[in-house]
Amino acid sequence: MGGSSEENAEDLSDDAVVCFCQKVTKKDIVDAAKEKDCVTMADIKRCTTAGSGCGGCVLNTGFVPKIMKLALEECGKKAFTGISPSCPFTRQELFEIIKVKELKTYEEVVE
């Protein structure tokens, strides 16, 4: 189960283990998102240790990001998908911006 999502994340029971390396359950992820205000995968990793083993469960194909997204949506929140709070773009989006604008230095990127 952990790194594969052939099943639907919504259909998992609360005690279903979604990170086998760290024995993290669906409920652990839901509680972190709802009660500890975890809105990024880094937050989830810090609060639950999910993904700190092989990392398969936190990939887009794993259950952890899907469970986090569902839990946040239930609270009326949105999962943060940017690189950091100061950079709201994904890595791919940032790469494209740098490429299109032909930015060469760090200073040019952060301006």
CSV table of C-alpha atoms in Angstrom, one decimal:
chain,number,residue,atom,x,y,z
A,1,MET,CA,0.0,0.0,0.0
A,2,GLY,CA,2.5,2.7,1.2
A,3,GLY,CA,4.0,3.9,-2.1
A,4,SER,CA,1.3,2.6,-4.4
A,5,SER,CA,-2.2,4.0,-4.8
A,6,GLU,CA,-4.2,1.4,-6.7
A,7,GLU,CA,-6.9,1.9,-4.1
A,8,ASN,CA,-8.6,5.2,-3.5
A,9,ALA,CA,-7.2,7.1,-0.6
A,10,GLU,CA,-10.7,7.9,0.6
A,11,ASP,CA,-11.5,4.2,0.9
A,12,LEU,CA,-8.7,3.5,3.3
A,13,SER,CA,-9.6,2.8,6.9
A,14,ASP,CA,-8.1,5.2,9.5
A,15,ASP,CA,-5.7,2.5,10.8
A,16,ALA,CA,-4.4,1.7,7.3
A,17,VAL,CA,-0.6,2.0,7.2
A,18,VAL,CA,0.4,4.4,4.4
A,19,CYS,CA,4.1,4.6,5.2
A,20,PHE,CA,5.5,1.2,5.9
A,21,CYS,CA,9.0,2.4,6.7
A,22,GLN,CA,7.8,4.5,9.6
A,23,LYS,CA,4.4,2.7,10.4
A,24,VAL,CA,2.4,5.9,9.8
A,25,THR,CA,-1.3,5.5,9.4
A,26,LYS,CA,-3.9,7.4,7.4
A,27,LYS,CA,-5.2,8.8,10.7
A,28,ASP,CA,-1.8,10.1,11.5
A,29,ILE,CA,-1.7,12.1,8.3
A,30,VAL,CA,-5.3,13.3,8.7
A,31,ASP,CA,-4.6,14.5,12.3
A,32,ALA,CA,-1.4,16.3,11.2
A,33,ALA,CA,-3.3,18.1,8.5
A,34,LYS,CA,-6.4,19.0,10.5
A,35,GLU,CA,-5.0,19.5,14.0
A,36,LYS,CA,-1.4,20.5,13.6
A,37,ASP,CA,-2.0,22.7,10.5
A,38,CYS,CA,0.4,20.8,8.2
A,39,VAL,CA,-0.2,22.1,4.7
A,40,THR,CA,3.0,21.0,3.0
A,41,MET,CA,4.7,17.6,2.6
A,42,ALA,CA,7.6,19.0,4.6
A,43,ASP,CA,5.2,19.7,7.5
A,44,ILE,CA,3.7,16.2,7.2
A,45,LYS,CA,7.2,14.6,7.3
A,46,ARG,CA,8.2,16.7,10.3
A,47,CYS,CA,5.0,15.9,12.2
A,48,THR,CA,4.6,12.2,11.3
A,49,THR,CA,8.0,11.0,10.0
A,50,ALA,CA,6.1,9.7,6.9
A,51,GLY,CA,8.5,9.7,3.9
A,52,SER,CA,11.7,9.7,6.0
A,53,GLY,CA,12.4,6.1,5.0
A,54,CYS,CA,12.4,5.2,1.3
A,55,GLY,CA,10.2,8.2,0.4
A,56,GLY,CA,7.8,6.2,-1.9
A,57,CYS,CA,4.7,7.1,0.1
A,58,VAL,CA,5.2,10.9,-0.4
A,59,LEU,CA,5.6,10.8,-4.1
A,60,ASN,CA,2.6,12.0,-6.2
A,61,THR,CA,1.7,8.3,-6.7
A,62,GLY,CA,1.7,7.6,-3.0
A,63,PHE,CA,-1.2,7.9,-0.6
A,64,VAL,CA,0.3,10.5,1.8
A,65,PRO,CA,-0.1,13.6,-0.5
A,66,LYS,CA,-3.6,12.5,-1.5
A,67,ILE,CA,-4.7,12.0,2.1
A,68,MET,CA,-3.2,15.3,3.1
A,69,LYS,CA,-5.1,17.1,0.2
A,70,LEU,CA,-8.4,15.4,1.2
A,71,ALA,CA,-8.0,16.3,4.8
A,72,LEU,CA,-7.2,19.9,4.1
A,73,GLU,CA,-10.1,20.2,1.7
A,74,GLU,CA,-12.4,18.9,4.4
A,75,CYS,CA,-11.2,21.8,6.6
A,76,GLY,CA,-11.6,24.3,3.7
A,77,LYS,CA,-7.9,24.7,3.3
A,78,LYS,CA,-5.6,24.1,0.3
A,79,ALA,CA,-2.4,22.1,0.2
A,80,PHE,CA,0.7,24.3,-0.4
A,81,THR,CA,2.4,23.2,-3.6
A,82,GLY,CA,5.2,25.7,-4.0
A,83,ILE,CA,8.8,25.3,-3.2
A,84,SER,CA,8.5,27.4,0.0
A,85,PRO,CA,6.2,30.1,1.4
A,86,SER,CA,8.4,32.8,-0.1
A,87,CYS,CA,8.4,31.0,-3.6
A,88,PRO,CA,4.8,30.0,-4.6
A,89,PHE,CA,6.0,28.2,-7.7
A,90,THR,CA,6.7,24.5,-8.2
A,91,ARG,CA,10.2,23.5,-9.2
A,92,GLN,CA,9.0,23.0,-12.8
A,93,GLU,CA,7.3,26.4,-12.9
A,94,LEU,CA,10.4,28.1,-11.5
A,95,PHE,CA,12.6,26.3,-14.0
A,96,GLU,CA,10.4,27.5,-16.9
A,97,ILE,CA,10.4,31.1,-15.5
A,98,ILE,CA,14.2,31.1,-15.3
A,99,LYS,CA,14.5,29.7,-18.8
A,100,VAL,CA,12.0,32.0,-20.5
A,101,LYS,CA,13.3,35.2,-18.7
A,102,GLU,CA,16.9,34.0,-19.3
A,103,LEU,CA,17.8,34.6,-15.6
A,104,LYS,CA,21.4,33.9,-14.8
A,105,THR,CA,22.0,34.8,-11.2
A,106,TYR,CA,20.3,34.0,-7.9
A,107,GLU,CA,19.7,37.7,-7.4
A,108,GLU,CA,17.8,37.9,-10.7
A,109,VAL,CA,15.6,35.0,-9.7
A,110,VAL,CA,14.6,36.4,-6.3
A,111,GLU,CA,13.9,39.9,-7.5
